[in-house]
């Protein structure tokens, strides 16, 4: 299965670590949004789109890339790291999922985990989740990727 992970990881490398854990399982390449050839994204069997969360939103570079992707009938998934937990009634992955679905992607699942966050106002106390993602988070990311590889995913 030809797989690509597009990952925007700008603060502490948290999302990149999660992406690399998934990529090991999926035998995938990890690229930044600015390094992803938009026209080539539809040539993959599975594409993962991930970023850190900033004020309850995915990174603008990733959202911008998703808006420019040509129509596809491919498989996709979304992953994110955040300082705060995702709100069940307003998940921060939802806007990206909707963009991808609007492009024709079958978005199979989402994965989120907590991560070190030094954004405002947490910078005042030295940040939160200082040791995340931890090995348990990376193990969960690998298990999520294994599910994608075998077609048995659930949202984590």
Short mmCIF file of C-alpha atoms in Angstrom, two decimals:
data_model
loop_
_atom_site.label_atom_id
_atom_site.label_comp_id
_atom_site.label_asym_id
_atom_site.label_seq_id
_atom_site.Cartn_x
_atom_site.Cartn_y
_atom_site.Cartn_z
CA UNK A 1 0.00 0.00 0.00
CA UNK A 2 1.51 3.33 -1.09
CA UNK A 3 1.11 5.75 1.83
CA UNK A 4 2.08 9.37 2.50
CA UNK A 5 1.79 11.39 5.70
CA UNK A 6 1.59 15.16 5.40
CA UNK A 7 2.54 16.64 8.74
CA UNK A 8 2.80 20.19 10.02
CA UNK A 9 4.83 20.07 13.23
CA UNK A 10 6.13 23.50 14.17
CA UNK A 11 6.48 23.94 17.94
CA UNK A 12 8.20 21.01 19.65
CA UNK A 13 8.16 18.20 17.06
CA UNK A 14 5.28 16.47 18.84
CA UNK A 15 3.19 15.80 15.74
CA UNK A 16 6.24 14.74 13.75
CA UNK A 17 7.03 12.09 16.39
CA UNK A 18 3.49 10.73 16.11
CA UNK A 19 3.70 10.81 12.30
CA UNK A 20 7.00 8.92 12.32
CA UNK A 21 5.56 6.25 14.63
CA UNK A 22 2.68 5.78 12.20
CA UNK A 23 5.00 5.90 9.18
CA UNK A 24 7.10 3.06 10.57
CA UNK A 25 4.04 0.82 10.62
CA UNK A 26 2.67 2.00 7.27
CA UNK A 27 6.07 2.10 5.50
CA UNK A 28 5.21 5.67 4.59
CA UNK A 29 7.03 8.88 3.83
CA UNK A 30 6.44 11.94 6.05
CA UNK A 31 6.51 15.37 4.40
CA UNK A 32 5.66 18.92 5.41
CA UNK A 33 2.70 20.57 3.64
CA UNK A 34 5.03 22.85 1.68
CA UNK A 35 6.95 19.80 0.42
CA UNK A 36 3.88 17.86 -0.69
CA UNK A 37 3.27 17.89 -4.44
CA UNK A 38 -0.46 18.59 -4.56
CA UNK A 39 -1.02 16.77 -7.84
CA UNK A 40 0.78 13.67 -6.51
CA UNK A 41 -1.40 13.29 -3.40
CA UNK A 42 -4.08 11.49 -5.38
CA UNK A 43 -1.52 8.87 -6.47
CA UNK A 44 -1.36 7.32 -3.00
CA UNK A 45 -3.53 4.53 -1.64
CA UNK A 46 -3.69 6.25 1.75
CA UNK A 47 -2.81 9.81 2.81
CA UNK A 48 -2.58 10.98 6.41
CA UNK A 49 -2.98 14.67 7.22
CA UNK A 50 -1.78 15.85 10.62
CA UNK A 51 -0.75 18.85 12.66
CA UNK A 52 -0.55 20.32 16.08
CA UNK A 53 -3.57 22.24 17.28
CA UNK A 54 -3.40 25.97 17.81
CA UNK A 55 -6.32 27.62 19.62
CA UNK A 56 -8.56 24.62 18.74
CA UNK A 57 -7.58 24.71 15.03
CA UNK A 58 -5.34 22.58 12.86
CA UNK A 59 -2.32 24.37 11.36
CA UNK A 60 -3.22 26.81 8.54
CA UNK A 61 -0.55 25.36 6.20
CA UNK A 62 -2.17 21.94 6.38
CA UNK A 63 -5.68 23.32 5.91
CA UNK A 64 -4.46 25.39 2.96
CA UNK A 65 -2.92 22.34 1.32
CA UNK A 66 -6.10 20.32 1.82
CA UNK A 67 -8.12 23.06 0.11
CA UNK A 68 -5.89 22.84 -2.99
CA UNK A 69 -5.85 19.05 -3.34
CA UNK A 70 -7.59 17.90 -6.52
CA UNK A 71 -10.66 15.69 -6.33
CA UNK A 72 -9.85 12.15 -5.28
CA UNK A 73 -11.48 8.86 -4.53
CA UNK A 74 -8.62 7.82 -2.26
CA UNK A 75 -8.44 6.91 1.42
CA UNK A 76 -7.34 9.40 4.06
CA UNK A 77 -7.05 9.89 7.79
CA UNK A 78 -6.46 12.86 10.06
CA UNK A 79 -4.23 13.03 13.14
CA UNK A 80 -3.41 15.75 15.63
CA UNK A 81 -1.57 16.55 18.83
CA UNK A 82 -2.84 19.12 21.29
CA UNK A 83 -2.28 20.53 24.72
CA UNK A 84 -5.95 20.37 25.60
CA UNK A 85 -8.34 17.49 24.94
CA UNK A 86 -10.57 17.57 21.90
CA UNK A 87 -14.12 18.70 22.64
CA UNK A 88 -16.62 15.95 21.72
CA UNK A 89 -19.19 18.42 20.38
CA UNK A 90 -16.62 20.43 18.36
CA UNK A 91 -13.62 18.27 17.44
CA UNK A 92 -10.72 20.27 16.04
CA UNK A 93 -10.23 17.60 13.37
CA UNK A 94 -13.73 18.15 11.94
CA UNK A 95 -12.95 21.09 9.58
CA UNK A 96 -10.09 19.17 7.95
CA UNK A 97 -12.16 16.01 7.69
CA UNK A 98 -14.92 17.99 5.96
CA UNK A 99 -12.48 19.59 3.51
CA UNK A 100 -11.07 16.18 2.58
CA UNK A 101 -14.50 14.59 2.27
CA UNK A 102 -15.54 17.49 0.04
CA UNK A 103 -12.60 16.57 -2.21
CA UNK A 104 -13.86 12.99 -2.44
CA UNK A 105 -11.51 11.34 0.05
CA UNK A 106 -12.92 8.54 2.18
CA UNK A 107 -11.71 9.74 5.59
CA UNK A 108 -11.48 6.51 7.53
CA UNK A 109 -10.60 7.72 11.01
CA UNK A 110 -8.96 10.33 13.18
CA UNK A 111 -6.29 10.03 15.84
CA UNK A 112 -5.50 12.57 18.54
CA UNK A 113 -3.24 12.60 21.54
CA UNK A 114 -2.07 15.12 24.10
CA UNK A 115 1.27 16.84 23.66
CA UNK A 116 3.63 19.37 25.18
CA UNK A 117 2.12 22.82 24.73
CA UNK A 118 3.83 26.13 25.50
CA UNK A 119 1.36 28.36 23.68
CA UNK A 120 -0.43 31.16 25.48
CA UNK A 121 -1.48 31.06 28.26
CA UNK A 122 0.46 27.88 29.12
CA UNK A 123 3.78 29.59 28.45
CA UNK A 124 3.27 31.47 31.72
CA UNK A 125 3.67 28.22 33.68
CA UNK A 126 6.29 26.56 31.48
CA UNK A 127 3.79 24.60 29.41
CA UNK A 128 1.55 21.60 29.95
CA UNK A 129 1.96 17.90 29.12
CA UNK A 130 5.75 18.22 29.31
CA UNK A 131 6.48 14.58 28.54
CA UNK A 132 3.88 13.99 25.86
CA UNK A 133 3.55 12.40 23.48
CA UNK A 134 4.98 9.63 25.62
CA UNK A 135 5.63 6.00 24.78
CA UNK A 136 1.98 5.10 25.50
CA UNK A 137 0.87 7.75 22.99
CA UNK A 138 3.31 6.50 20.36
CA UNK A 139 2.19 2.91 20.97
CA UNK A 140 -1.41 4.05 20.45
CA UNK A 141 -0.36 5.82 17.23
CA UNK A 142 1.29 2.62 15.97
CA UNK A 143 -1.81 0.58 16.84
CA UNK A 144 -3.98 3.12 15.02
CA UNK A 145 -1.73 2.83 11.95
CA UNK A 146 -1.87 -0.97 12.17
CA UNK A 147 -5.65 -0.71 12.07
CA UNK A 148 -5.44 1.48 8.96
CA UNK A 149 -3.16 -1.03 7.29
CA UNK A 150 -5.62 -3.82 8.01
CA UNK A 151 -8.78 -1.82 7.35
CA UNK A 152 -10.01 -1.97 10.95
CA UNK A 153 -9.73 1.56 12.27
CA UNK A 154 -11.69 3.43 14.85
CA UNK A 155 -11.33 7.02 15.85
CA UNK A 156 -8.88 7.40 18.74
#
